[in-house]
Coordinates of C-alpha atoms in Angstrom, one line a residue:
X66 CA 0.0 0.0 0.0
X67 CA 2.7 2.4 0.9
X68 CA 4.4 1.4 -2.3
X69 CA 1.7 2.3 -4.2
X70 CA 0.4 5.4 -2.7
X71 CA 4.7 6.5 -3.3
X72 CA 4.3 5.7 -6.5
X73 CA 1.3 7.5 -7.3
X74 CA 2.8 10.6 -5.7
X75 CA 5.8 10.3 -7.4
X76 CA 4.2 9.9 -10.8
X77 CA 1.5 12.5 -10.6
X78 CA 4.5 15.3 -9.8
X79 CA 6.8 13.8 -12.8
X80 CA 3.6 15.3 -14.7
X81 CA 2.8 17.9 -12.4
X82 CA 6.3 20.0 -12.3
X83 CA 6.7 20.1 -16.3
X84 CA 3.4 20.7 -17.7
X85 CA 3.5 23.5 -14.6
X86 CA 6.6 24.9 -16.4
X87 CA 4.9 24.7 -20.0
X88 CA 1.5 25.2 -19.7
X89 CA 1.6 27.9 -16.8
X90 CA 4.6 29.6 -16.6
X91 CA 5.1 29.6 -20.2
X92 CA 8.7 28.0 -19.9
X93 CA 10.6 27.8 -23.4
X94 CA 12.5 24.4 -24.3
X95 CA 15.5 25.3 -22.5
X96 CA 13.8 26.2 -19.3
X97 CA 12.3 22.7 -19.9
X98 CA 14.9 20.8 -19.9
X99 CA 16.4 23.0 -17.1
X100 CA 13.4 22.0 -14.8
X101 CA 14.2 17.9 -15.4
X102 CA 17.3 18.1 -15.5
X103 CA 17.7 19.4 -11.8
X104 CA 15.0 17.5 -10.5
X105 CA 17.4 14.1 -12.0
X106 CA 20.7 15.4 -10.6
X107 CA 20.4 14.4 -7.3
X108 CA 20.5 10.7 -8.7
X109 CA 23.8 11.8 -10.5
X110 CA 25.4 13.6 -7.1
X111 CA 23.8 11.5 -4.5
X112 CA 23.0 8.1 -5.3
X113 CA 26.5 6.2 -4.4
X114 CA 26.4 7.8 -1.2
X115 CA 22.9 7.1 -0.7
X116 CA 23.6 3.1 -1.5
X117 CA 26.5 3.2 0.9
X118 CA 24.3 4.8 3.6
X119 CA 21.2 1.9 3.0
X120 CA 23.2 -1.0 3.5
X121 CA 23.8 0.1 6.8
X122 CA 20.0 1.3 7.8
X123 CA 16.2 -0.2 8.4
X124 CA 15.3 0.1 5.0
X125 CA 12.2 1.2 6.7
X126 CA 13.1 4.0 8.8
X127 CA 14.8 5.7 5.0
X128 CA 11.9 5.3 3.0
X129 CA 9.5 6.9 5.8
X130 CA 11.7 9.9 6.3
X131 CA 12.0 10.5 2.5
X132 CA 8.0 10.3 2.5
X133 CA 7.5 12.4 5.2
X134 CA 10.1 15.0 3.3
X135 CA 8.4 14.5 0.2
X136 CA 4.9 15.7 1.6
X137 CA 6.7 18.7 3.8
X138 CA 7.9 20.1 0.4
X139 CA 5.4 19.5 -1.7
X140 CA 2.9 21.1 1.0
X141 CA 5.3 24.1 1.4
X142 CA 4.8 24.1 -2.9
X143 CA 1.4 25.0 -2.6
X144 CA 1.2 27.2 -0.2
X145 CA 3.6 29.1 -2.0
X146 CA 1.7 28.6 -4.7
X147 CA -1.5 30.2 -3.3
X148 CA 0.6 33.2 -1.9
X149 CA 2.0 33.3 -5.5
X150 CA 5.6 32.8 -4.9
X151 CA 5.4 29.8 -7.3
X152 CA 7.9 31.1 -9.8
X153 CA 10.7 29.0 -12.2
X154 CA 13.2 29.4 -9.1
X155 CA 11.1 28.2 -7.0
X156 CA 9.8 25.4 -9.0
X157 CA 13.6 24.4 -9.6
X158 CA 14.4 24.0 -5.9
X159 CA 11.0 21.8 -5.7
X160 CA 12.3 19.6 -8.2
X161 CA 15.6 19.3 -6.5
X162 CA 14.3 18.7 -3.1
X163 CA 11.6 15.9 -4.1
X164 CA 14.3 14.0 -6.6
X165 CA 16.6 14.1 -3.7
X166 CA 14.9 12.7 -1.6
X167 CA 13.2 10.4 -4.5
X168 CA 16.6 8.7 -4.7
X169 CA 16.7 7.9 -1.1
X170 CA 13.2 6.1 -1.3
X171 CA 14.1 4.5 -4.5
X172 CA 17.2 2.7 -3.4
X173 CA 15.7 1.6 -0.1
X174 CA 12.9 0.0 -1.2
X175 CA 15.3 -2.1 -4.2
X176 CA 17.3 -2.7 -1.0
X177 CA 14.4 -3.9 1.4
X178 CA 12.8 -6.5 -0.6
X179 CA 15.5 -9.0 -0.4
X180 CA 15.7 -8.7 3.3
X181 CA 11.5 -9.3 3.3
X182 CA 11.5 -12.5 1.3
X183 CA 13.2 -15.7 -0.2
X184 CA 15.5 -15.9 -3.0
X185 CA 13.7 -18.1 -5.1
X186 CA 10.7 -15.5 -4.4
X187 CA 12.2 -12.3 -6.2
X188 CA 11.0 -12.5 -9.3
X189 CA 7.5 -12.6 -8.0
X190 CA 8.3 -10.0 -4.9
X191 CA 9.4 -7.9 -8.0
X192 CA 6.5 -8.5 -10.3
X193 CA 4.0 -8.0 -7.4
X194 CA 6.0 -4.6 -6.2
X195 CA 6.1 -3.4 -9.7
X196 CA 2.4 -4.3 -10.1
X197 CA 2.0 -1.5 -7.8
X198 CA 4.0 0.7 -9.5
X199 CA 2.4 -0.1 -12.8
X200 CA -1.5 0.9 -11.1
X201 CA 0.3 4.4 -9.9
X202 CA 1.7 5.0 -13.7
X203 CA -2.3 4.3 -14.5
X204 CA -3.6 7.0 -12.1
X205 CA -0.7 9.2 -11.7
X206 CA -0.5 10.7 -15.1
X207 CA -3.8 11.5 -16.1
X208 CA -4.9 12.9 -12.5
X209 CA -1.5 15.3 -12.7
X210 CA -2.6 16.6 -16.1
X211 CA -6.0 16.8 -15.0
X212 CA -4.9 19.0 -12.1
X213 CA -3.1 21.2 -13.6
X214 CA -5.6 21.7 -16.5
X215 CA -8.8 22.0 -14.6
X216 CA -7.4 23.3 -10.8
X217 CA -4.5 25.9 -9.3
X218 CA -0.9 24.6 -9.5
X219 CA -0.9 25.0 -5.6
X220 CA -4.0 22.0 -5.8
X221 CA -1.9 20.3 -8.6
X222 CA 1.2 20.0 -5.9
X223 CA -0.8 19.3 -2.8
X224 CA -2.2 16.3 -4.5
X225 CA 1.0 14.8 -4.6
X226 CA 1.7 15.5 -0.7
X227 CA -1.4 13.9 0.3
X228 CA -0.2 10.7 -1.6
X229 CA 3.3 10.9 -0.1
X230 CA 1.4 11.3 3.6
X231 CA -0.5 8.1 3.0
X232 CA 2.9 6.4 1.6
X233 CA 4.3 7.6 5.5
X234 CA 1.6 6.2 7.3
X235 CA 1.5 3.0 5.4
X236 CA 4.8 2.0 5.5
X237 CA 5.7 3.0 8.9
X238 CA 3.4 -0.1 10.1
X239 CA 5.8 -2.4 8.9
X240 CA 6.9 -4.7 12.0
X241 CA 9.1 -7.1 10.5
X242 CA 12.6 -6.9 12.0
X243 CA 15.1 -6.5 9.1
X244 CA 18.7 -8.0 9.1
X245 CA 21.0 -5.5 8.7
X246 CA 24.5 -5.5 8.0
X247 CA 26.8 -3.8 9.7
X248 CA 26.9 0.3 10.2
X249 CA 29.1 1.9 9.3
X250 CA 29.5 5.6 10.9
X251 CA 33.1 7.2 9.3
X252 CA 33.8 9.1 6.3
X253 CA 36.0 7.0 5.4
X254 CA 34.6 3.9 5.9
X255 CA 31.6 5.2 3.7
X256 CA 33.7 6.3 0.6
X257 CA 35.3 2.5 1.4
X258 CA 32.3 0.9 1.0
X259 CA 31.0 3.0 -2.3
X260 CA 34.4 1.7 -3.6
X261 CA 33.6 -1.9 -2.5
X262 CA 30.0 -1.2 -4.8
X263 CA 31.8 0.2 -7.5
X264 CA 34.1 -2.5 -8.1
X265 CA 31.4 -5.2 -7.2
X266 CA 29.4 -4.3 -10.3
X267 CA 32.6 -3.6 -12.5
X268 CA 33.8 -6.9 -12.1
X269 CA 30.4 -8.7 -12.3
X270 CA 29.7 -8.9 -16.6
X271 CA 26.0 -9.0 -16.5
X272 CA 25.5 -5.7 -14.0
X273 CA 28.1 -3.9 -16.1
X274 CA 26.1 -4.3 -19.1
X275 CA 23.3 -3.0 -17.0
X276 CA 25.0 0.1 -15.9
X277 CA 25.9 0.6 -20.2
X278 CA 22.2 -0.1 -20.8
X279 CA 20.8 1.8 -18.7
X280 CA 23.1 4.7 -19.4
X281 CA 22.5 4.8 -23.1
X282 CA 18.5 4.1 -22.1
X283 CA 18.0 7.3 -19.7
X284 CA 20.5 9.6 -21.4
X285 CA 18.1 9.2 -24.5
X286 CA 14.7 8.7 -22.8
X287 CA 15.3 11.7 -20.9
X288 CA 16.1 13.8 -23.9
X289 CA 13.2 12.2 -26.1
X290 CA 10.6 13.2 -22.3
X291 CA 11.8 16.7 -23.3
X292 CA 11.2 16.9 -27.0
X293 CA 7.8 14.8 -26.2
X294 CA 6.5 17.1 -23.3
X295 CA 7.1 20.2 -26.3
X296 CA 5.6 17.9 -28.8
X297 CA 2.4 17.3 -27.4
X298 CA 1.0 20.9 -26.6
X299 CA 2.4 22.4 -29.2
X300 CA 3.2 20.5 -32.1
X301 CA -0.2 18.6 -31.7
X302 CA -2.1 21.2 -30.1
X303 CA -3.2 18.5 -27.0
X304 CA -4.1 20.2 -23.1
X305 CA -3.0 19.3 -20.1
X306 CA -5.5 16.1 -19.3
X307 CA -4.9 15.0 -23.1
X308 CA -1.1 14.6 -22.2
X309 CA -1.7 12.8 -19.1
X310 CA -4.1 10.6 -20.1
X311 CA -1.5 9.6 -22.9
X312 CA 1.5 9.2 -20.8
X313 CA -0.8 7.1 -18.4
X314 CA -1.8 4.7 -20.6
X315 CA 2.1 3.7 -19.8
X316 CA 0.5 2.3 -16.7
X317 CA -1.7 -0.8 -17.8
X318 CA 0.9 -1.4 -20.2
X319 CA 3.6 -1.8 -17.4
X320 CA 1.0 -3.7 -15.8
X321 CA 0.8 -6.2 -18.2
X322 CA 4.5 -6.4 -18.5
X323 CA 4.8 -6.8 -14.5
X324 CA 2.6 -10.2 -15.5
X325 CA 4.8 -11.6 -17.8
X326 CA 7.7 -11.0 -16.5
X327 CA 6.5 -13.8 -13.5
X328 CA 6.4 -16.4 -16.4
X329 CA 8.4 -15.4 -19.6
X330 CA 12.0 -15.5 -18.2
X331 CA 11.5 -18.8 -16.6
X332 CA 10.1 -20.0 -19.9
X333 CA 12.4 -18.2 -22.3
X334 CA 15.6 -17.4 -20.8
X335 CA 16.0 -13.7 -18.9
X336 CA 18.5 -12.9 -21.8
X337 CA 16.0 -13.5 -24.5
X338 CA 13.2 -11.8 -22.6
X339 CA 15.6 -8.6 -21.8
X340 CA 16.7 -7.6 -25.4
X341 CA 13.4 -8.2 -27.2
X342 CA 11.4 -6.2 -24.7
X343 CA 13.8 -4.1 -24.7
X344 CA 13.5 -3.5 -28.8
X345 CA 10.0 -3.5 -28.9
X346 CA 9.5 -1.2 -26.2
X347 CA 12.0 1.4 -26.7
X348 CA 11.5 0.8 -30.9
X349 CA 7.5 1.7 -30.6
X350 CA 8.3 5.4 -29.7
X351 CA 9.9 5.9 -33.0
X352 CA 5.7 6.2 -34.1
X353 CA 5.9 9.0 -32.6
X354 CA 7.3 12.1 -34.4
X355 CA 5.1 10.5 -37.3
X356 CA 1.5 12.0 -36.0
X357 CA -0.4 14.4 -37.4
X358 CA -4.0 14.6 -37.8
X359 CA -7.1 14.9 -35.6
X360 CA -6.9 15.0 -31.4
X361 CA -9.0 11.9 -30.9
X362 CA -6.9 9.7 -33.9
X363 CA -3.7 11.0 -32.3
X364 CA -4.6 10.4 -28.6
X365 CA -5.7 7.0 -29.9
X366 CA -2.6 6.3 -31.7
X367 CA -0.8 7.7 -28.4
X368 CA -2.8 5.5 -26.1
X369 CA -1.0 2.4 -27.6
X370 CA 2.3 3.8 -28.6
X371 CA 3.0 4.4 -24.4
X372 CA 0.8 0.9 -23.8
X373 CA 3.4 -1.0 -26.2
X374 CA 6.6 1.3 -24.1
X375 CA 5.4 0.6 -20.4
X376 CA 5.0 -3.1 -21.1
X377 CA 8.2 -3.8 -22.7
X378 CA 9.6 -1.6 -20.2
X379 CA 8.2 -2.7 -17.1
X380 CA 9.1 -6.6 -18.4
X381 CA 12.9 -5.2 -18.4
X382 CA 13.0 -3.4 -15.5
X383 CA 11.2 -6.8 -13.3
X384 CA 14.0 -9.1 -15.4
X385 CA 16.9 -6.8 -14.6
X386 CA 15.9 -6.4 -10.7
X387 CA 15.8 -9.9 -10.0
X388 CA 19.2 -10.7 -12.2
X389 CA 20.8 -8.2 -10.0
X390 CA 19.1 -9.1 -6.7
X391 CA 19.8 -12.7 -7.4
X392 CA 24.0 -12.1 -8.6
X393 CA 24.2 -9.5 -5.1
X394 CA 25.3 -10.8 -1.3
X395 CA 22.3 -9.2 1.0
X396 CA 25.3 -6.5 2.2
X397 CA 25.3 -5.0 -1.0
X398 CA 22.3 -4.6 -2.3
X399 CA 21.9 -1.0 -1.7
X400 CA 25.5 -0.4 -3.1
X401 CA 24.7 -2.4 -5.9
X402 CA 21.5 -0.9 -6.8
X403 CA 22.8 2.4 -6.0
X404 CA 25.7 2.2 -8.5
X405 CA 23.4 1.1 -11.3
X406 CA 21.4 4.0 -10.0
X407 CA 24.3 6.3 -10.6
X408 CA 25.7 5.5 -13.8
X409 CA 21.9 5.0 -15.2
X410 CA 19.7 7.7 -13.9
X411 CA 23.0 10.0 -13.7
X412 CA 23.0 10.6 -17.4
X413 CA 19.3 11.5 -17.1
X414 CA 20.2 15.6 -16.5
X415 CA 22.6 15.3 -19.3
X416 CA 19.5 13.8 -21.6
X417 CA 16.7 16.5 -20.5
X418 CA 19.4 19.5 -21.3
X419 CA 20.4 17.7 -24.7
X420 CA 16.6 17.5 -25.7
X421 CA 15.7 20.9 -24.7
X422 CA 19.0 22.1 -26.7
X423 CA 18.2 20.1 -29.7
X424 CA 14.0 21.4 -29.8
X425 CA 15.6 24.8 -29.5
X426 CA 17.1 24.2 -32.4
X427 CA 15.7 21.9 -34.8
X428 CA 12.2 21.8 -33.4
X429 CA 10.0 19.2 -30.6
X430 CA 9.1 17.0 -34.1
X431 CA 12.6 16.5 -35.7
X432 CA 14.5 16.3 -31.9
X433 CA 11.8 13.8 -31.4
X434 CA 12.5 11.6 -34.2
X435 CA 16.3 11.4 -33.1
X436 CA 15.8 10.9 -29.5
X437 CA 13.8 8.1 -30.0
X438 CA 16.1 6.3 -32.1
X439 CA 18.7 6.8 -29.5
X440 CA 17.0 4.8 -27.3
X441 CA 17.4 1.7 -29.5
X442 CA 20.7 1.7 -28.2
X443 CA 20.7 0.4 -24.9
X444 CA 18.8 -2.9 -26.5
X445 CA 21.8 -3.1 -29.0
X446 CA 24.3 -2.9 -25.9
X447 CA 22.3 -6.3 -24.3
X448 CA 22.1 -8.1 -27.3
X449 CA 26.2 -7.6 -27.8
X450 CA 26.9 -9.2 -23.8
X451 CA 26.8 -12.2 -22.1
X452 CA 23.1 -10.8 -20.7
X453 CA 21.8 -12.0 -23.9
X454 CA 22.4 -15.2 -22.9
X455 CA 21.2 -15.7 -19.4
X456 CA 18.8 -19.0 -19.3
X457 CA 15.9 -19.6 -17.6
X458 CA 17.3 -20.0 -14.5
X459 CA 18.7 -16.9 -12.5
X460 CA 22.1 -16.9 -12.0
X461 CA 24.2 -17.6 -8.2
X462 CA 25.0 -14.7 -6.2
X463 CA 28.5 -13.8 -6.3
X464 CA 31.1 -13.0 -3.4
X465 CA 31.8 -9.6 -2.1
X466 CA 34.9 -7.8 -2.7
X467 CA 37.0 -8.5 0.4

């Protein structure tokens, strides 16, 4: 419950802070990318500390703080919002806070499951978490573009609070004592352990390829979320609830691909599974830049353009957890998943300024069109590893640096 209600929050504000910038504060392409690309640095500055810091916490106690800091700045949001005080600045320091504190939740609760269930139980721990996550995409999308269409930005933010508060009250009811390893308190001891992460992953040759993947993925989805954001309003002339109810359509389309991805590896081979999803997924949005025409053909064609993304998506992202969980010693999950983290959604800033540069100057339809076919690069990178050929089972956990 406390998953979901997170993931609604966090979803609804992904909507919530751009079309803000767009629709009512009239931000131009650079401005933008400006707003998304400080909202994703904090997972470029902070997330190998962050994974350092989890391994040695309740997993718990992290993801209820970060909640509770969530709905304390997006509460302070709207009341600046009704005082009007909700300027660009402000907006930017919003979207640095709540991504902060976004990477803290994220990599405690990729930490916390394997210290809630069985090994042989991931895959279906992950499938049923990112079930959740997939009912949020559904809801969160269209009810931020709603907001912000129909209602005051300051109603827009404090939607998202409320969510975050139920997340905080959800989650803080969670009894079970965790095992945790052990704390460490020192500077140096921290920048030891991020070390220990670091070279865990680099020597391990099916999370390296993740780390390339998911590099060359976010560095060109976060560009192409740039150009698309521009596209839709005013290339194809849609509102506010037109675009959300487009992007959520993402969300029973991740839904579907949390469902196979309990079945299809185990039938397939994870490798298999991971590259063609990964094609078809990311190879859909290349539709994109083509529409033209009437609203309702366009939101149609829309609705199963981001249905096709979120379920090829969401089958990689369950496959990819569980191969890492699986390969990772309990004491380095959060270092592991933070590094991934790091070299993945690090590259996101990069992506949102490159996509508001390019619509700048070749315009939201042509920047489109090349974004999108960046993305087709990450499934190239797995289809050239040994993560291509990963069978059906999952593979052994591997030792810890020493």
């Amino acid at each position: 419950m406390g998953q979901t209600a997170s993931q609604l929050g966090e979803h609804t504000t992904l909507v919530v802070l751009p079309l803000l910038a767009v629709l009512t504060l009239n931000a131009g392409a650079g401005e933008l990318g400006a707003v998304r690309a400080v909202g994703q640095a904090p997972f470029l500055l902070l997330s190998l500390l962050v994974g350092a810091w989890v391994d040695g916490w309740r997993t718990r106690t992290l993801m209820v703080v970060t909640d509770a800091g969530r709905t304390l700045v997006l509460g302070a949001a709207a009341v600046a919002g009704l005082l009007g005080w909700l300027g660009l600045p402000a907006l930017l320091v919003v979207a640095f806070a709540v991504g902060a504190l976004s990477v803290f939740f994220d990599v405690a609760y990729q930490a916390s499951l394997v210290r809630l269930v069985r090994r042989d139980q991931l895959v279906r721990g992950n499938s049923a978490l990112e079930g959740s996550r997939s009912a949020a995409q559904i809801a969160g999308p269209a009810l931020g573009g709603a907001l912000v269409s129909l209602l005051t930005a300051p109603i827009a933010a404090a939607s998202s609070a409320v969510f975050f508060a139920l997340s905080f009250l959800s989650i803080r009811r969670i009894r079970r004592t965790e095992s945790i390893p052990e704390r460490a308190e020192r500077p140096a001891r921290v920048w030891r352990r991020i070390h220990e992460g670091l070279r865990f992953v680099a020597g391990d040759a099916s999370l390296r390829t993740v780390c390339l993947a998911s590099a060359a993925f976010q560095f060109s989805f976060a560009a192409t979320m740039t150009c698309y954001l521009l596209f839709l309003p005013r290339e194809l002339h849609l509102s506010g609830t037109a675009v959300g109810l487009t992007l959520a359509a993402t969300g029973p389309g991740a839904l579907l691909g949390s469902m196979l991805a309990a079945r299809l590896p185990s039938r397939f081979g994870h490798g298999a599974v991971l590259v063609s999803a990964a094609a078809l997924g990311d190879g859909v949005f290349l539709w994109v830049p083509a529409l033209h025409g009437s609203p309702a053909a366009t939101v149609s064609a829309l609705l199963v353009i981001n249905f096709v993304f979120g379920a090829g998506g969401q089958l990689v992202n369950v496959t990819v957890m569980a191969v890492r969980q699986a390969v990772t010693p309990d004491g380095m999950q959060g270092r592991a998943a933070a590094t991934i983290t790091f070299v993945g959604m690090g590259m996101a800033p990069l992506g949102s300024l490159l996509g508001g540069f390019l619509a700048m100057g070749w315009g939201p339809r042509t920047s489109l069109l090349v974004t999108a076919a960046g993305m087709l690069v990450s499934p190239l990178v797995m289809a050239l590893s040994p993560l291509a050929r990963l069978g059906r089972a999952l593979p052994a956990v591997r030792d810890a640096p020493r």
